[in-house]
Tab-separated table of C-alpha atoms (C1' of nucleotides) in Angstrom:
chain	number	residue	atom	x	y	z
A	1	MET	CA	0.184	-0.176	0.013
A	2	THR	CA	1.164	3.811	-0.742
A	3	THR	CA	1.133	5.186	2.420
A	4	THR	CA	-0.279	9.002	2.614
A	5	GLU	CA	2.655	10.107	4.006
A	6	ALA	CA	3.270	14.078	4.605
A	7	LEU	CA	5.117	15.074	1.582
A	8	PRO	CA	8.284	17.473	1.878
A	9	SER	CA	6.093	19.631	0.009
A	10	PHE	CA	8.024	22.748	-0.252
A	11	VAL	CA	11.252	21.158	-3.042
A	12	PHE	CA	10.795	23.224	-6.231
A	13	THR	CA	13.347	25.180	-7.426
A	14	VAL	CA	12.203	28.981	-9.036
A	15	LYS	CA	13.415	27.013	-12.351
A	16	ASP	CA	11.080	23.928	-11.622
A	17	VAL	CA	8.593	25.978	-11.107
A	18	ALA	CA	9.095	28.109	-14.222
A	19	HIS	CA	9.674	25.396	-16.332
A	20	ALA	CA	6.669	23.158	-15.158
A	21	SER	CA	4.405	26.509	-15.259
A	22	GLN	CA	5.961	27.817	-18.510
A	23	VAL	CA	7.013	31.034	-17.516
A	24	ALA	CA	10.660	32.227	-17.083
A	25	PRO	CA	12.139	32.195	-13.533
A	26	SER	CA	12.015	36.011	-13.135
A	27	ALA	CA	8.146	35.918	-13.496
A	28	VAL	CA	8.228	33.107	-10.887
A	29	ARG	CA	9.819	35.990	-8.653
A	30	PHE	CA	8.233	38.297	-9.775
A	31	TYR	CA	3.997	36.172	-9.016
A	32	GLU	CA	5.903	35.301	-5.212
A	33	GLU	CA	6.774	39.183	-5.009
A	34	GLN	CA	2.962	40.021	-5.914
A	35	GLY	CA	1.711	37.463	-3.775
A	36	LEU	CA	0.532	35.372	-6.382
A	37	ILE	CA	2.866	32.441	-4.978
A	38	HIS	CA	4.362	31.573	-1.538
A	39	ALA	CA	7.337	30.027	-0.882
A	40	ARG	CA	9.466	29.321	1.971
A	41	ARG	CA	12.774	30.057	2.251
A	42	THR	CA	16.321	27.198	2.740
A	43	THR	CA	18.619	27.676	5.303
A	44	GLY	CA	20.543	29.673	2.271
A	45	ASN	CA	17.602	31.955	1.424
A	46	GLN	CA	16.911	30.388	-1.532
A	47	ARG	CA	13.223	30.134	-2.658
A	48	ARG	CA	11.397	26.696	-2.329
A	49	PHE	CA	8.272	26.315	-3.500
A	50	ASP	CA	5.268	23.283	-3.387
A	51	GLU	CA	3.472	21.903	-6.341
A	52	ASN	CA	0.575	24.334	-6.222
A	53	ALA	CA	2.919	27.123	-6.809
A	54	ALA	CA	2.681	26.394	-10.629
A	55	CYS	CA	-0.775	25.192	-10.642
A	56	ARG	CA	-1.532	28.902	-9.339
A	57	ILE	CA	0.564	30.539	-12.211
A	58	ARG	CA	-0.961	28.354	-15.041
A	59	PHE	CA	-4.473	29.280	-13.615
A	60	ALA	CA	-3.339	33.103	-13.291
A	61	ARG	CA	-1.794	33.159	-16.956
A	62	LEU	CA	-5.454	31.928	-17.977
A	63	ALA	CA	-7.367	34.311	-15.472
A	64	GLN	CA	-5.144	37.201	-17.463
A	65	ARG	CA	-6.114	36.542	-20.665
A	66	VAL	CA	-9.544	37.243	-19.503
A	67	GLY	CA	-8.957	40.377	-18.300
A	68	LEU	CA	-8.302	39.816	-14.905
A	69	THR	CA	-5.243	41.703	-13.027
A	70	VAL	CA	-2.499	39.700	-10.871
A	71	ARG	CA	-4.175	41.477	-7.663
A	72	GLU	CA	-7.495	40.324	-8.486
A	73	ILE	CA	-6.667	36.554	-9.007
A	74	ALA	CA	-4.189	36.931	-6.144
A	75	THR	CA	-7.451	37.975	-4.117
A	76	ILE	CA	-9.162	34.540	-5.657
A	77	PHE	CA	-6.428	32.762	-4.419
A	78	GLU	CA	-6.971	33.943	-0.937
A	79	ALA	CA	-9.681	31.654	-0.492
A	80	LEU	CA	-7.598	28.561	-1.198
A	81	PRO	CA	-6.804	26.866	1.977
A	82	GLU	CA	-2.760	25.688	1.939
A	83	GLU	CA	-3.213	22.615	0.938
A	84	PRO	CA	-6.138	22.902	-1.778
A	85	SER	CA	-8.265	20.004	-2.380
A	86	ALA	CA	-9.327	19.217	-6.058
A	87	GLN	CA	-12.810	20.479	-5.171
A	88	ASP	CA	-10.967	23.618	-3.754
A	89	TRP	CA	-9.479	24.038	-7.132
A	90	ALA	CA	-12.629	23.303	-8.703
A	91	ARG	CA	-14.471	25.817	-7.007
A	92	VAL	CA	-11.681	28.810	-7.912
A	93	CYS	CA	-12.015	27.237	-11.327
A	94	ASP	CA	-15.299	27.671	-11.431
A	95	SER	CA	-15.767	31.055	-9.720
A	96	LEU	CA	-13.164	32.213	-12.662
A	97	VAL	CA	-15.316	30.884	-15.202
A	98	ALA	CA	-18.299	32.678	-13.941
A	99	GLU	CA	-16.422	35.499	-13.775
A	100	ALA	CA	-15.253	35.544	-17.094
A	101	GLU	CA	-18.842	34.381	-18.319
A	102	ALA	CA	-20.346	37.726	-16.082
A	103	ARG	CA	-17.896	39.564	-17.907
A	104	VAL	CA	-18.680	38.310	-21.532
A	105	ALA	CA	-22.977	39.068	-20.257
A	106	GLU	CA	-22.088	42.362	-19.990
A	107	LEU	CA	-20.040	42.488	-22.791
A	108	ARG	CA	-22.936	41.629	-24.710
A	109	HIS	CA	-25.410	43.947	-23.283
A	110	ASP	CA	-23.647	47.101	-23.231
A	111	LEU	CA	-22.485	46.273	-27.259
A	112	ASP	CA	-26.393	45.494	-27.386
A	113	ALA	CA	-27.288	48.974	-25.354
A	114	LEU	CA	-24.514	50.686	-27.924
A	115	GLN	CA	-26.556	49.511	-30.784
A	116	THR	CA	-30.391	49.877	-29.635
A	117	VAL	CA	-29.624	53.282	-27.717
A	118	THR	CA	-29.487	54.838	-31.121
A	119	THR	CA	-29.053	53.371	-34.313
A	120	ARG	CA	-26.424	52.290	-36.462
A	121	CYS	CA	-24.435	53.703	-33.415
A	122	THR	CA	-24.601	57.213	-34.180
A	123	ALA	CA	-23.760	57.848	-30.429
A	124	GLY	CA	-25.423	60.910	-30.125
A	125	ILE	CA	-23.007	63.325	-29.253
A	126	VAL	CA	-24.690	66.033	-27.117
A	127	ARG	CA	-21.840	68.810	-27.533
B	1	MET	CA	-39.621	64.014	-45.912
B	2	THR	CA	-36.291	63.992	-44.369
B	3	THR	CA	-33.796	63.961	-47.117
B	4	THR	CA	-31.037	62.110	-46.536
B	5	GLU	CA	-28.008	64.834	-46.669
B	6	ALA	CA	-24.622	64.482	-46.437
B	7	LEU	CA	-23.735	65.118	-42.804
B	8	PRO	CA	-21.226	67.536	-42.041
B	9	SER	CA	-19.810	64.631	-40.318
B	10	PHE	CA	-16.639	65.709	-38.946
B	11	VAL	CA	-17.513	68.296	-36.443
B	12	PHE	CA	-16.686	67.045	-33.072
B	13	THR	CA	-14.030	68.199	-30.965
B	14	VAL	CA	-11.710	66.114	-28.764
B	15	LYS	CA	-14.014	67.587	-25.583
B	16	ASP	CA	-17.283	66.561	-27.545
B	17	VAL	CA	-15.589	63.063	-28.059
B	18	ALA	CA	-14.171	62.870	-24.297
B	19	HIS	CA	-17.640	63.678	-22.867
B	20	ALA	CA	-19.746	61.235	-25.076
B	21	SER	CA	-17.454	58.651	-24.821
B	22	GLN	CA	-17.082	58.613	-21.318
B	23	VAL	CA	-12.916	59.217	-21.180
B	24	ALA	CA	-10.660	62.161	-20.453
B	25	PRO	CA	-9.259	63.932	-23.364
B	26	SER	CA	-5.745	62.844	-22.810
B	27	ALA	CA	-7.181	59.256	-23.910
B	28	VAL	CA	-8.854	60.617	-26.984
B	29	ARG	CA	-5.718	62.021	-28.634
B	30	PHE	CA	-3.909	58.530	-27.604
B	31	TYR	CA	-6.398	56.577	-28.923
B	32	GLU	CA	-6.168	58.604	-32.231
B	33	GLU	CA	-1.937	58.289	-31.566
B	34	GLN	CA	-3.179	54.535	-31.812
B	35	GLY	CA	-4.888	54.345	-34.954
B	36	LEU	CA	-7.912	53.266	-32.851
B	37	ILE	CA	-9.997	56.951	-33.968
B	38	HIS	CA	-9.665	58.815	-37.039
B	39	ALA	CA	-9.727	62.742	-37.075
B	40	ARG	CA	-9.237	65.623	-39.845
B	41	ARG	CA	-7.577	68.759	-38.968
B	42	THR	CA	-9.488	72.314	-38.835
B	43	THR	CA	-7.212	75.090	-40.686
B	44	GLY	CA	-5.789	75.979	-37.256
B	45	ASN	CA	-5.118	72.415	-36.407
B	46	GLN	CA	-7.599	71.198	-34.326
B	47	ARG	CA	-9.058	67.600	-34.480
B	48	ARG	CA	-12.716	67.194	-35.306
B	49	PHE	CA	-14.264	63.423	-35.094
B	50	ASP	CA	-17.412	62.352	-36.538
B	51	GLU	CA	-19.753	60.633	-34.553
B	52	ASN	CA	-18.332	57.193	-34.911
B	53	ALA	CA	-15.110	57.921	-33.088
B	54	ALA	CA	-17.454	57.894	-29.574
B	55	CYS	CA	-18.878	54.911	-30.933
B	56	ARG	CA	-15.605	53.398	-31.642
B	57	ILE	CA	-14.577	54.419	-28.025
B	58	ARG	CA	-17.196	52.685	-26.446
B	59	PHE	CA	-16.549	49.586	-28.108
B	60	ALA	CA	-13.132	49.530	-27.704
B	61	ARG	CA	-13.536	50.262	-23.530
B	62	LEU	CA	-15.861	47.056	-23.739
B	63	ALA	CA	-13.480	45.215	-25.531
B	64	GLN	CA	-10.770	45.572	-23.684
B	65	ARG	CA	-12.488	44.498	-20.258
B	66	VAL	CA	-12.398	41.258	-22.276
B	67	GLY	CA	-8.966	41.335	-22.526
B	68	LEU	CA	-8.216	42.802	-25.970
B	69	THR	CA	-5.211	44.956	-26.459
B	70	VAL	CA	-5.849	48.617	-27.884
B	71	ARG	CA	-4.104	47.125	-30.937
B	72	GLU	CA	-6.474	44.139	-31.770
B	73	ILE	CA	-9.271	46.354	-31.544
B	74	ALA	CA	-7.494	48.634	-33.946
B	75	THR	CA	-7.306	45.645	-36.211
B	76	ILE	CA	-10.961	44.713	-35.868
B	77	PHE	CA	-12.012	48.517	-36.551
B	78	GLU	CA	-9.688	47.976	-40.263
B	79	ALA	CA	-12.935	46.079	-41.402
B	80	LEU	CA	-15.184	49.135	-41.014
B	81	PRO	CA	-15.897	51.348	-43.643
B	82	GLU	CA	-15.713	54.955	-43.086
B	83	GLU	CA	-19.589	55.184	-43.280
B	84	PRO	CA	-20.121	52.489	-41.266
B	85	SER	CA	-24.093	50.933	-41.218
B	86	ALA	CA	-26.018	49.225	-38.544
B	87	GLN	CA	-25.005	46.055	-40.092
B	88	ASP	CA	-21.071	46.567	-39.960
B	89	TRP	CA	-21.760	47.777	-36.692
B	90	ALA	CA	-23.657	44.774	-35.574
B	91	ARG	CA	-20.930	42.613	-37.394
B	92	VAL	CA	-17.923	44.052	-35.814
B	93	CYS	CA	-19.934	43.470	-32.069
B	94	ASP	CA	-20.568	39.776	-33.066
B	95	SER	CA	-17.076	39.109	-33.828
B	96	LEU	CA	-15.983	40.751	-30.673
B	97	VAL	CA	-18.377	38.500	-28.766
B	98	ALA	CA	-17.879	36.104	-30.275
B	99	GLU	CA	-13.617	36.120	-29.504
B	100	ALA	CA	-14.692	36.786	-26.226
B	101	GLU	CA	-16.645	33.533	-25.979
B	102	ALA	CA	-13.703	31.519	-27.893
B	103	ARG	CA	-11.449	32.850	-24.867
B	104	VAL	CA	-14.094	31.562	-22.207
B	105	ALA	CA	-14.486	28.412	-24.010
B	106	GLU	CA	-10.536	28.562	-24.118
B	107	LEU	CA	-10.323	29.066	-20.563
B	108	ARG	CA	-12.697	26.729	-19.405
B	109	HIS	CA	-10.986	23.789	-22.023
B	110	ASP	CA	-7.351	25.214	-20.070
B	111	LEU	CA	-9.031	24.948	-16.409
B	112	ASP	CA	-10.504	21.255	-17.248
B	113	ALA	CA	-6.999	20.500	-18.314
B	114	LEU	CA	-5.455	21.628	-15.337
B	115	GLN	CA	-7.682	19.517	-13.181
B	116	THR	CA	-7.394	16.339	-15.186
B	117	VAL	CA	-4.056	16.174	-16.201
B	118	THR	CA	-3.167	15.245	-12.914
B	119	THR	CA	-6.149	15.405	-9.981
B	120	ARG	CA	-5.954	18.023	-7.448
B	121	CYS	CA	-4.163	19.937	-10.181
B	122	THR	CA	-0.756	18.731	-8.564
B	123	ALA	CA	0.867	19.758	-12.098
B	124	GLY	CA	3.021	16.973	-11.951
B	125	ILE	CA	6.706	19.047	-11.787
B	126	VAL	CA	9.250	17.034	-13.618
B	127	ARG	CA	12.092	18.567	-11.812
C	1	DC	C1'	37.451	21.642	-1.618
C	2	DT	C1'	36.563	23.478	-5.356
C	3	DG	C1'	33.781	24.630	-9.705
C	4	DG	C1'	29.971	25.477	-12.241
C	5	DA	C1'	24.766	25.660	-12.385
C	6	DC	C1'	21.821	27.428	-9.936
C	7	DG	C1'	20.106	31.018	-6.436
C	8	DT	C1'	19.987	35.923	-4.354
C	9	DT	C1'	18.779	41.242	-4.417
C	10	DC	C1'	18.438	45.336	-6.445
C	11	DA	C1'	18.558	48.697	-10.421
C	12	DA	C1'	17.242	49.734	-14.731
C	13	DG	C1'	14.754	49.284	-18.811
C	14	DG	C1'	10.568	48.038	-21.880
C	15	DA	C1'	5.704	47.557	-24.072
C	16	DC	C1'	1.265	49.161	-22.789
C	17	DT	C1'	-2.255	52.111	-21.609
C	18	DG	C1'	-2.951	56.065	-20.185
C	19	DT	C1'	-2.702	61.451	-17.131
C	20	DT	C1'	-0.153	65.733	-15.807
C	21	DG	C1'	1.875	69.881	-16.984
C	22	DA	C1'	4.618	73.124	-19.676
C	23	DA	C1'	4.459	76.403	-23.577
C	24	DG	C1'	2.415	77.985	-27.259
C	25	DT	C1'	-1.556	78.672	-30.684
C	26	DC	C1'	-6.379	80.144	-32.189
C	27	DA	C1'	-10.850	81.784	-32.402
C	28	DA	C1'	-14.182	84.481	-30.671
C	29	DG	C1'	-16.298	87.781	-27.186
C	30	DA	C1'	-15.925	92.253	-23.754
D	1	DT	C1'	-7.325	95.102	-28.551
D	2	DC	C1'	-6.998	92.010	-24.808
D	3	DT	C1'	-8.285	88.633	-22.642
D	4	DT	C1'	-10.155	83.622	-22.037
D	5	DG	C1'	-10.877	79.271	-23.177
D	6	DA	C1'	-10.328	75.672	-25.296
D	7	DC	C1'	-7.088	73.588	-28.655
D	8	DT	C1'	-2.184	71.847	-30.164
D	9	DT	C1'	2.421	69.439	-29.200
D	10	DC	C1'	6.135	67.312	-26.309
D	11	DA	C1'	8.399	65.041	-22.235
D	12	DA	C1'	7.875	63.486	-18.189
D	13	DC	C1'	5.443	60.278	-14.886
D	14	DA	C1'	2.529	56.608	-13.269
D	15	DG	C1'	0.645	51.771	-12.579
D	16	DT	C1'	0.771	47.297	-14.214
D	17	DC	C1'	3.751	43.054	-15.947
D	18	DC	C1'	7.539	41.322	-16.234
D	19	DT	C1'	12.758	40.880	-18.657
D	20	DT	C1'	17.911	41.776	-18.431
D	21	DG	C1'	22.467	42.753	-16.097
D	22	DA	C1'	25.585	43.442	-12.758
D	23	DA	C1'	27.124	41.941	-8.242
D	24	DC	C1'	27.287	37.981	-5.161
D	25	DG	C1'	26.090	34.228	-2.391
D	26	DT	C1'	24.821	29.036	-2.199
D	27	DC	C1'	24.700	23.951	-3.380
D	28	DC	C1'	26.238	19.835	-4.849
D	29	DA	C1'	29.225	16.182	-7.909
D	30	DG	C1'	33.325	15.004	-8.306
DNA sequence: CTGGACGTTCAAGGACTGTTGAAGTCAAGA
DNA sequence: TCTTGACTTCAACAGTCCTTGAACGTCCAG
């Protein structure tokens, strides 16, 4: 049987995470600085991440593509416990999709308004 | 009958457009610089916009909210004729919504991948 | 214990999206 | 005519999101 042992957890270097999440090492440091991911330090002051770091970064890059800022994403992550379960992640993902869909819905609504308020979008500049 | 007269068209100042599109005058100038909107000049070298300018800006701000850059938006506008009809605008709006939805779909897909590739998003850092 | 790969911090720079301020131009009314 | 307000350009700055480089410390395999 594979015993559910306590993982060493914080074992990944900046480079590991960079590689796993497809970003530059500089970006990994930047994201830590911004509070998007968290690291512990070795006695020699080097960063060590757990596997969630890469996951967060991948997630973050996706979120950025639909218009969220790093800070907004960091806020979303605050809802995650230290060792998130699959369900925790699922919830976060759902909320991101929901947010993205809300934005699209708003977009659609506003575009409609833009077209119907005044025909042919002659936006009625009042001078 | 209301005769379909040729509009003077380029009669709105930076301030008019700024007010109509809810952005700062500096932003209007910036958008012109970026090719998002076009102006003619008076003999005194002042910008004069037509009613499409405000419309484009409103549209652009919406597009930005779902992750498009000014340049991407400018590219979208290149598909518009000088005097776009309601249908021209409708097409552009549709393509924007389509683009936004595509991004959300991609987001959803990638998030799914993120969760299923490896359970609980333990992103399988390979070291 | 040493060499080389990898890590650290800090400062600077760069693309993007604007804003602000200085200095000058133009049009129109008192 | 002179003043006032709105316009012009240009340069500098700001916030976000990083990248690059210098100078220096750490880790580990041989």
